[in-house]
Coordinates of N, CA and C in Angstrom, one line a residue:
M1 N 0.8 -1.2 0.0 CA 0.0 0.0 0.0 C 0.9 1.3 0.0
I2 N 2.0 1.2 0.8 CA 2.9 2.4 0.8 C 3.5 2.6 -0.6
E3 N 3.8 1.5 -1.3 CA 4.4 1.6 -2.6 C 3.4 2.3 -3.6
N4 N 2.1 2.0 -3.5 CA 1.1 2.6 -4.4 C 1.0 4.1 -4.0
F5 N 1.0 4.4 -2.7 CA 1.0 5.8 -2.3 C 2.2 6.6 -2.9
E6 N 3.4 6.0 -2.9 CA 4.5 6.6 -3.4 C 4.4 6.8 -4.9
E7 N 3.8 5.8 -5.6 CA 3.6 6.0 -7.1 C 2.7 7.1 -7.4
T8 N 1.6 7.3 -6.6 CA 0.6 8.3 -6.9 C 1.2 9.7 -6.6
Q9 N 2.3 9.8 -5.8 CA 2.8 11.0 -5.4 C 3.9 11.5 -6.3
K10 N 4.3 10.6 -7.3 CA 5.4 11.0 -8.2 C 5.1 12.2 -9.0
Y11 N 3.8 12.3 -9.5 CA 3.4 13.4 -10.3 C 3.6 14.7 -9.5
K12 N 3.3 14.7 -8.2 CA 3.4 15.9 -7.4 C 4.9 16.3 -7.3
L13 N 5.8 15.3 -7.1 CA 7.2 15.6 -7.1 C 7.7 16.3 -8.4
I14 N 7.2 15.7 -9.5 CA 7.6 16.3 -10.8 C 7.1 17.8 -10.9
L15 N 5.8 18.0 -10.5 CA 5.3 19.4 -10.5 C 6.1 20.3 -9.6
N16 N 6.5 19.8 -8.5 CA 7.3 20.6 -7.6 C 8.6 21.0 -8.2
E17 N 9.2 20.0 -9.0 CA 10.5 20.3 -9.6 C 10.4 21.3 -10.7
I18 N 9.2 21.3 -11.4 CA 9.0 22.3 -12.5 C 8.8 23.7 -11.8
N19 N 7.9 23.7 -10.8 CA 7.7 24.9 -10.0 C 7.6 26.2 -10.8
G20 N 6.8 26.3 -11.8 CA 6.6 27.6 -12.5 C 7.6 27.8 -13.5
E21 N 8.6 26.9 -13.7 CA 9.6 27.1 -14.7 C 9.4 26.2 -15.9
E22 N 10.2 26.4 -16.9 CA 10.3 25.4 -18.0 C 11.5 24.6 -17.8
K23 N 11.4 23.3 -17.8 CA 12.5 22.4 -17.6 C 12.5 21.2 -18.6
S24 N 13.7 20.8 -18.9 CA 13.9 19.6 -19.8 C 13.8 18.3 -18.9
I25 N 13.7 17.2 -19.6 CA 13.7 15.9 -18.9 C 15.0 15.8 -18.1
T26 N 16.1 16.1 -18.7 CA 17.4 16.0 -18.0 C 17.4 16.9 -16.7
G27 N 16.9 18.1 -16.9 CA 16.8 19.1 -15.8 C 16.0 18.6 -14.6
I28 N 14.8 18.0 -15.0 CA 13.9 17.5 -13.9 C 14.6 16.3 -13.2
Q29 N 15.2 15.4 -14.0 CA 15.9 14.2 -13.5 C 17.0 14.6 -12.5
K30 N 17.8 15.6 -12.9 CA 18.9 16.0 -12.1 C 18.4 16.6 -10.8
S31 N 17.4 17.5 -10.9 CA 16.8 18.1 -9.7 C 16.3 17.0 -8.7
L32 N 15.6 16.0 -9.2 CA 15.1 14.9 -8.4 C 16.3 14.2 -7.7
E33 N 17.3 13.9 -8.5 CA 18.5 13.1 -8.0 C 19.2 13.9 -6.9
E34 N 19.2 15.2 -7.0 CA 19.8 16.1 -6.0 C 19.1 16.0 -4.6
K35 N 17.8 15.6 -4.7 CA 17.0 15.4 -3.5 C 16.9 14.0 -3.1
G36 N 17.7 13.1 -3.7 CA 17.7 11.7 -3.4 C 16.6 10.9 -4.0
I37 N 16.0 11.4 -5.0 CA 14.9 10.6 -5.6 C 15.4 10.2 -7.0
N38 N 15.7 8.9 -7.1 CA 16.2 8.3 -8.3 C 15.0 7.8 -9.2
M39 N 14.8 8.4 -10.3 CA 13.8 7.9 -11.2 C 14.4 7.7 -12.6
H40 N 14.3 6.5 -13.1 CA 14.9 6.2 -14.4 C 14.3 7.1 -15.5
R41 N 15.2 7.5 -16.4 CA 14.8 8.5 -17.4 C 13.5 8.0 -18.2
L42 N 13.4 6.7 -18.5 CA 12.2 6.2 -19.3 C 11.0 6.3 -18.4
V43 N 11.1 6.1 -17.1 CA 9.9 6.2 -16.2 C 9.5 7.6 -16.1
L44 N 10.5 8.5 -15.9 CA 10.2 9.9 -15.9 C 9.5 10.4 -17.2
T45 N 10.1 10.0 -18.3 CA 9.5 10.4 -19.6 C 8.0 9.9 -19.7
G46 N 7.8 8.7 -19.2 CA 6.4 8.2 -19.2 C 5.5 9.0 -18.4
Y47 N 5.9 9.4 -17.2 CA 5.1 10.3 -16.3 C 4.9 11.6 -17.0
L48 N 5.9 12.2 -17.6 CA 5.8 13.5 -18.2 C 4.8 13.4 -19.4
N49 N 4.9 12.4 -20.2 CA 4.0 12.2 -21.4 C 2.5 12.1 -20.9
A50 N 2.3 11.3 -19.8 CA 1.0 11.1 -19.3 C 0.5 12.4 -18.7
M51 N 1.3 13.2 -18.1 CA 0.9 14.5 -17.5 C 0.5 15.5 -18.6
V52 N 1.2 15.4 -19.7 CA 0.9 16.3 -20.9 C -0.5 15.9 -21.4
E53 N -0.7 14.6 -21.6 CA -2.0 14.0 -22.1 C -3.1 14.4 -21.2
L54 N -2.9 14.5 -19.9 CA -3.9 14.8 -18.9 C -4.1 16.3 -18.8
G55 N -3.3 17.1 -19.4 CA -3.4 18.5 -19.3 C -2.8 19.2 -18.1
I56 N -2.0 18.4 -17.4 CA -1.3 18.9 -16.2 C -0.1 19.7 -16.6
L57 N 0.6 19.2 -17.6 CA 1.8 19.9 -18.1 C 1.6 20.3 -19.6
K58 N 2.4 21.3 -20.0 CA 2.5 21.6 -21.4 C 3.9 21.2 -21.9
E59 N 4.0 20.9 -23.1 CA 5.3 20.4 -23.7 C 5.5 21.3 -24.9
K60 N 6.8 21.7 -25.1 CA 7.2 22.3 -26.3 C 8.6 21.9 -26.6
E61 N 8.9 21.9 -27.9 CA 10.2 21.5 -28.3 C 11.1 22.7 -28.6
I62 N 12.2 22.7 -27.9 CA 13.3 23.7 -28.1 C 14.5 22.8 -28.4
K63 N 14.8 22.6 -29.7 CA 15.8 21.7 -30.1 C 17.1 21.9 -29.4
P64 N 17.7 20.8 -28.9 CA 17.4 19.4 -29.1 C 16.5 18.8 -28.0
A65 N 16.0 19.6 -27.1 CA 15.3 19.1 -25.9 C 13.8 19.3 -26.0
R66 N 13.0 18.6 -25.2 CA 11.6 18.8 -25.0 C 11.5 19.5 -23.7
I67 N 10.8 20.6 -23.6 CA 10.7 21.4 -22.4 C 9.2 21.3 -21.9
F68 N 9.1 21.1 -20.6 CA 7.9 21.0 -19.9 C 7.6 22.1 -19.0
S69 N 6.3 22.5 -18.9 CA 5.9 23.6 -17.9 C 4.5 23.2 -17.4
A70 N 4.2 23.8 -16.3 CA 2.8 23.6 -15.8 C 1.8 24.2 -16.7
A71 N 0.7 23.4 -16.9 CA -0.3 23.9 -17.9 C -1.2 25.0 -17.3
G72 N -1.2 25.2 -16.0 CA -2.0 26.2 -15.4 C -1.5 27.6 -15.6
Q73 N -0.2 27.7 -16.0 CA 0.4 29.0 -16.2 C 0.1 29.5 -17.6
N74 N 0.1 30.8 -17.7 CA -0.2 31.5 -19.0 C 1.1 31.5 -19.8
R75 N 1.2 30.6 -20.7 CA 2.4 30.5 -21.6 C 2.1 31.1 -22.9
H76 N 1.1 31.9 -23.0 CA 0.7 32.6 -24.2 C 1.5 33.9 -24.2
D77 N 2.8 33.9 -24.4 CA 3.7 35.0 -24.3 C 4.0 35.6 -25.6
I78 N 4.7 36.7 -25.7 CA 5.1 37.3 -26.9 C 5.7 36.4 -27.9
Y79 N 6.6 35.5 -27.4 CA 7.3 34.6 -28.3 C 6.4 33.6 -29.0
S80 N 5.4 33.0 -28.2 CA 4.5 32.0 -28.8 C 3.5 32.7 -29.8
I81 N 3.1 34.0 -29.4 CA 2.3 34.7 -30.3 C 3.0 35.0 -31.6
V82 N 4.2 35.6 -31.5 CA 4.9 35.9 -32.8 C 5.2 34.7 -33.6
G83 N 5.7 33.6 -32.9 CA 6.1 32.4 -33.7 C 4.9 31.8 -34.4
S84 N 3.8 31.6 -33.6 CA 2.6 31.0 -34.2 C 2.1 31.8 -35.4
S85 N 2.1 33.1 -35.3 CA 1.6 34.0 -36.4 C 2.5 33.9 -37.6
M86 N 3.8 34.0 -37.3 CA 4.8 34.0 -38.4 C 4.8 32.6 -39.2
R87 N 4.6 31.6 -38.4 CA 4.5 30.2 -39.1 C 3.2 30.2 -40.0
K88 N 2.1 30.8 -39.6 CA 0.9 30.8 -40.4 C 1.1 31.7 -41.6
F89 N 1.8 32.8 -41.3 CA 1.9 33.8 -42.4 C 2.8 33.3 -43.5
D90 N 4.0 32.7 -43.1 CA 4.9 32.3 -44.2 C 5.9 31.3 -43.5
E91 N 5.5 30.0 -43.5 CA 6.3 29.0 -42.8 C 7.8 29.0 -43.2
E92 N 8.1 29.2 -44.5 CA 9.4 29.1 -44.9 C 10.3 30.2 -44.3
N93 N 9.7 31.4 -44.2 CA 10.5 32.5 -43.6 C 10.1 32.9 -42.2
A94 N 9.5 32.0 -41.5 CA 9.0 32.3 -40.2 C 10.1 32.7 -39.2
G95 N 11.3 32.1 -39.3 CA 12.4 32.5 -38.5 C 12.9 33.9 -38.7
Y96 N 13.0 34.3 -40.0 CA 13.5 35.6 -40.3 C 12.4 36.7 -39.9
N97 N 11.2 36.4 -40.2 CA 10.1 37.3 -39.9 C 10.0 37.5 -38.4
S98 N 10.1 36.4 -37.7 CA 10.1 36.5 -36.2 C 11.2 37.4 -35.7
L99 N 12.4 37.2 -36.3 CA 13.5 38.0 -35.9 C 13.3 39.5 -36.1
Q100 N 12.7 39.8 -37.3 CA 12.4 41.2 -37.6 C 11.4 41.8 -36.6
V101 N 10.3 41.1 -36.3 CA 9.3 41.6 -35.4 C 9.9 41.8 -34.0
L102 N 10.6 40.8 -33.5 CA 11.1 41.0 -32.2 C 12.2 42.1 -32.1
Y103 N 13.0 42.2 -33.1 CA 14.0 43.2 -33.2 C 13.3 44.6 -33.2
Y104 N 12.2 44.8 -33.9 CA 11.5 46.0 -33.9 C 10.8 46.3 -32.6
L105 N 10.2 45.3 -32.0 CA 9.5 45.5 -30.7 C 10.4 45.8 -29.6
F106 N 11.5 45.0 -29.5 CA 12.4 45.1 -28.3 C 13.5 46.1 -28.5
E107 N 13.7 46.6 -29.7 CA 14.7 47.6 -30.0 C 16.1 47.2 -29.6
R108 N 16.4 46.0 -29.9 CA 17.7 45.4 -29.6 C 18.0 44.1 -30.4
P109 N 19.2 43.6 -30.5 CA 19.4 42.3 -31.1 C 18.7 41.2 -30.4
I110 N 18.4 40.1 -31.1 CA 17.6 39.0 -30.5 C 18.5 37.8 -30.3
F111 N 18.4 37.2 -29.2 CA 19.1 35.9 -28.9 C 18.5 34.8 -29.7
T112 N 19.3 33.8 -30.1 CA 18.8 32.7 -30.8 C 17.9 31.9 -29.9
R113 N 18.1 31.9 -28.6 CA 17.2 31.3 -27.6 C 15.8 31.8 -27.7
E114 N 15.7 33.2 -27.9 CA 14.4 33.8 -28.1 C 13.6 33.3 -29.3
L115 N 14.4 33.1 -30.4 CA 13.8 32.5 -31.6 C 13.4 31.1 -31.4
E116 N 14.1 30.3 -30.6 CA 13.8 29.0 -30.3 C 12.5 29.0 -29.5
R117 N 12.3 29.9 -28.6 CA 11.0 30.0 -27.9 C 9.8 30.3 -28.8
C118 N 10.1 30.9 -29.9 CA 9.0 31.2 -31.0 C 8.7 29.9 -31.7
S119 N 9.5 28.8 -31.5 CA 9.4 27.6 -32.2 C 9.5 27.8 -33.7
V120 N 10.5 28.5 -34.1 CA 10.9 28.7 -35.5 C 12.3 28.4 -35.8
N121 N 12.7 28.1 -37.0 CA 14.1 27.9 -37.4 C 14.9 29.1 -37.2
I122 N 16.1 29.0 -36.8 CA 17.0 30.1 -36.7 C 17.4 30.6 -38.1
P123 N 17.1 31.8 -38.5 CA 17.5 32.2 -39.8 C 19.0 32.4 -40.1
T124 N 19.4 32.0 -41.3 CA 20.9 32.1 -41.6 C 21.1 33.1 -42.7
K125 N 20.1 33.5 -43.4 CA 20.2 34.5 -44.5 C 19.7 35.8 -44.0
N126 N 20.4 36.9 -44.5 CA 20.0 38.2 -44.2 C 20.0 38.6 -42.7
T127 N 21.0 37.9 -42.0 CA 21.2 38.2 -40.6 C 22.6 38.5 -40.3
R128 N 22.9 39.2 -39.3 CA 24.3 39.3 -38.8 C 24.4 39.0 -37.3
T129 N 25.5 38.4 -36.9 CA 25.8 38.2 -35.5 C 26.3 39.4 -34.9
I130 N 25.9 39.7 -33.7 CA 26.2 40.9 -33.0 C 27.0 40.6 -31.7
N131 N 28.1 41.3 -31.5 CA 28.8 41.2 -30.2 C 28.5 42.5 -29.5
S132 N 27.5 42.5 -28.7 CA 27.1 43.7 -28.0 C 27.7 43.9 -26.6
Q133 N 28.1 45.1 -26.3 CA 28.6 45.4 -25.0 C 27.5 45.3 -23.9
Y134 N 26.2 45.3 -24.4 CA 25.0 45.2 -23.5 C 24.5 43.8 -23.3
R135 N 25.2 42.8 -23.8 CA 24.8 41.4 -23.7 C 24.4 41.0 -22.3
N136 N 25.2 41.3 -21.3 CA 25.0 40.9 -20.0 C 23.7 41.7 -19.4
D137 N 23.5 42.9 -19.9 CA 22.3 43.6 -19.5 C 21.0 42.9 -20.1
Y138 N 21.1 42.5 -21.3 CA 20.0 41.8 -22.0 C 19.7 40.5 -21.2
V139 N 20.8 39.7 -20.9 CA 20.6 38.5 -20.2 C 19.9 38.7 -18.8
K140 N 20.4 39.7 -18.1 CA 19.8 40.0 -16.8 C 18.4 40.4 -16.9
K141 N 18.0 41.3 -17.9 CA 16.7 41.7 -18.1 C 15.7 40.5 -18.4
L142 N 16.2 39.7 -19.3 CA 15.4 38.5 -19.7 C 15.3 37.5 -18.5
G143 N 16.3 37.4 -17.7 CA 16.3 36.6 -16.5 C 15.2 37.1 -15.5
E144 N 15.0 38.4 -15.4 CA 13.9 38.9 -14.6 C 12.5 38.5 -15.1
A145 N 12.4 38.1 -16.4 CA 11.2 37.6 -17.0 C 11.2 36.1 -17.0
D146 N 12.1 35.5 -16.2 CA 12.2 34.0 -16.2 C 12.6 33.4 -17.5
I147 N 13.3 34.1 -18.3 CA 13.8 33.6 -19.6 C 15.3 33.4 -19.4
K148 N 15.8 32.2 -19.4 CA 17.2 31.9 -19.2 C 17.9 31.8 -20.6
I149 N 19.0 32.6 -20.7 CA 19.7 32.7 -21.9 C 21.0 31.9 -21.7
P150 N 21.3 30.8 -22.4 CA 22.6 30.1 -22.3 C 23.7 30.9 -22.9
V151 N 24.9 30.6 -22.4 CA 26.1 31.3 -22.9 C 26.3 31.1 -24.4
S152 N 25.8 30.0 -24.9 CA 26.0 29.6 -26.3 C 25.0 30.4 -27.2
S153 N 24.0 31.1 -26.7 CA 23.0 31.8 -27.5 C 23.6 33.0 -28.1
V154 N 23.5 33.1 -29.4 CA 24.1 34.2 -30.2 C 23.1 35.3 -30.4
L155 N 23.5 36.5 -30.5 CA 22.7 37.7 -30.7 C 22.6 37.9 -32.3
L156 N 21.4 38.1 -32.8 CA 21.3 38.3 -34.2 C 20.5 39.6 -34.5
E157 N 20.8 40.2 -35.6 CA 20.0 41.3 -36.2 C 19.7 41.1 -37.6
P158 N 18.5 41.6 -38.1 CA 18.2 41.5 -39.5 C 19.1 42.4 -40.3
V159 N 19.5 42.0 -41.4 CA 20.4 42.9 -42.3 C 19.5 44.0 -43.0
D160 N 18.4 43.5 -43.6 CA 17.6 44.4 -44.3 C 16.3 44.7 -43.5
F161 N 16.3 45.8 -42.8 CA 15.1 46.1 -41.9 C 14.2 46.9 -42.7
D162 N 13.0 46.4 -42.9 CA 11.9 47.0 -43.7 C 10.7 47.4 -42.8
K163 N 10.6 48.7 -42.5 CA 9.5 49.1 -41.6 C 8.1 48.9 -42.2
A164 N 8.0 49.0 -43.5 CA 6.7 48.7 -44.2 C 6.4 47.2 -44.0
G165 N 7.4 46.4 -44.2 CA 7.2 45.0 -44.1 C 6.8 44.6 -42.6
I166 N 7.5 45.3 -41.7 CA 7.2 45.0 -40.3 C 5.8 45.4 -39.9
T167 N 5.3 46.5 -40.5 CA 3.9 47.0 -40.2 C 3.0 45.9 -40.7
K168 N 3.2 45.3 -41.9 CA 2.4 44.3 -42.4 C 2.4 43.0 -41.5
L169 N 3.6 42.7 -41.0 CA 3.7 41.5 -40.1 C 3.0 41.8 -38.8
L170 N 3.1 43.0 -38.2 CA 2.4 43.3 -37.0 C 0.9 43.3 -37.1
N171 N 0.5 43.8 -38.3 CA -1.0 43.8 -38.6 C -1.5 42.4 -38.6
Y172 N -0.7 41.5 -39.3 CA -1.1 40.1 -39.3 C -1.2 39.5 -38.0
I173 N -0.2 39.8 -37.1 CA -0.2 39.2 -35.7 C -1.4 39.7 -35.0
L174 N -1.7 41.0 -35.0 CA -2.9 41.5 -34.3 C -4.2 40.9 -34.8
A175 N -4.3 40.8 -36.2 CA -5.5 40.2 -36.8 C -5.6 38.7 -36.4
S176 N -4.5 38.0 -36.2 CA -4.5 36.6 -35.8 C -5.0 36.4 -34.4
E177 N -4.6 37.4 -33.6 CA -4.9 37.3 -32.1 C -6.3 37.9 -31.7
Y178 N -6.7 38.9 -32.5 CA -7.9 39.6 -32.1 C -8.8 39.7 -33.3
D179 N -10.1 39.8 -33.1 CA -11.0 40.0 -34.2 C -11.1 41.5 -34.4
L180 N -10.4 42.0 -35.4 CA -10.3 43.4 -35.6 C -11.5 43.9 -36.4
R181 N -12.3 43.0 -37.1 CA -13.4 43.4 -37.9 C -14.5 44.1 -37.1
K182 N -14.6 43.8 -35.8 CA -15.6 44.5 -35.0 C -15.3 46.0 -34.8
Y183 N -14.1 46.4 -35.1 CA -13.7 47.8 -35.0 C -13.6 48.5 -36.3
M184 N -13.9 47.8 -37.4 CA -13.8 48.3 -38.8 C -15.1 48.6 -39.4
V185 N -15.1 49.6 -40.3 CA -16.3 49.8 -41.1 C -16.0 49.3 -42.5
V186 N -16.8 48.4 -43.0 CA -16.6 47.8 -44.3 C -17.4 48.6 -45.3
N187 N -16.7 49.0 -46.3 CA -17.3 49.8 -47.4 C -18.2 48.9 -48.2
T188 N -19.5 49.2 -48.1 CA -20.5 48.4 -48.9 C -20.9 49.1 -50.2
N189 N -20.3 50.2 -50.4 CA -20.6 51.0 -51.7 C -19.5 50.7 -52.8
Q190 N -19.1 49.4 -52.8 CA -18.1 49.1 -53.8 C -18.8 49.0 -55.2
K191 N -18.0 49.5 -56.2 CA -18.5 49.5 -57.6 C -18.4 48.0 -58.1
T192 N -19.4 47.7 -58.9 CA -19.4 46.4 -59.5 C -19.3 46.5 -61.0
L193 N -18.9 45.5 -61.6 CA -18.7 45.5 -63.1 C -20.1 45.2 -63.7
D194 N -20.5 46.1 -64.6 CA -21.8 45.9 -65.2 C -21.6 45.6 -66.7

């Protein structure tokens, strides 16, 4: 009976380890091991998959890892909004378009980790790598928003910055997220061909 009780409590241990953060399977496993709880990776993966299916956890892929977070949290952040909209707008160029939008909105170079959070491919064309003296400031600021930037994350800027194109992308994002038609007057006096 005690064994069954321990089995039913494992999901609570996993939730406690995630504790409002986003963590990989390896990160969760290491945290549990540090507390003296040894759980085989396959068993842990099974629990995580079941918790995703039950709606307790959310899963997202940030290559090469699968990242888990508590489902009760609002993970509808700027990165998921931009990434989702840019994939719908133009799947092939979603990475570059996401870079342009974030660069415009944040008024700074964008970390590759931020693009990974958008779930888009890292663009390789029409971008330049930046070595900014403000990198540590950016990392600190993002850390305050619970966004961890690894040392290996590179800062990128778009080479050809097109404000008219950005306006079109931002309009698409807003129209994707909100029903803008309720604020618009549709011209019903259109001319027809006779």
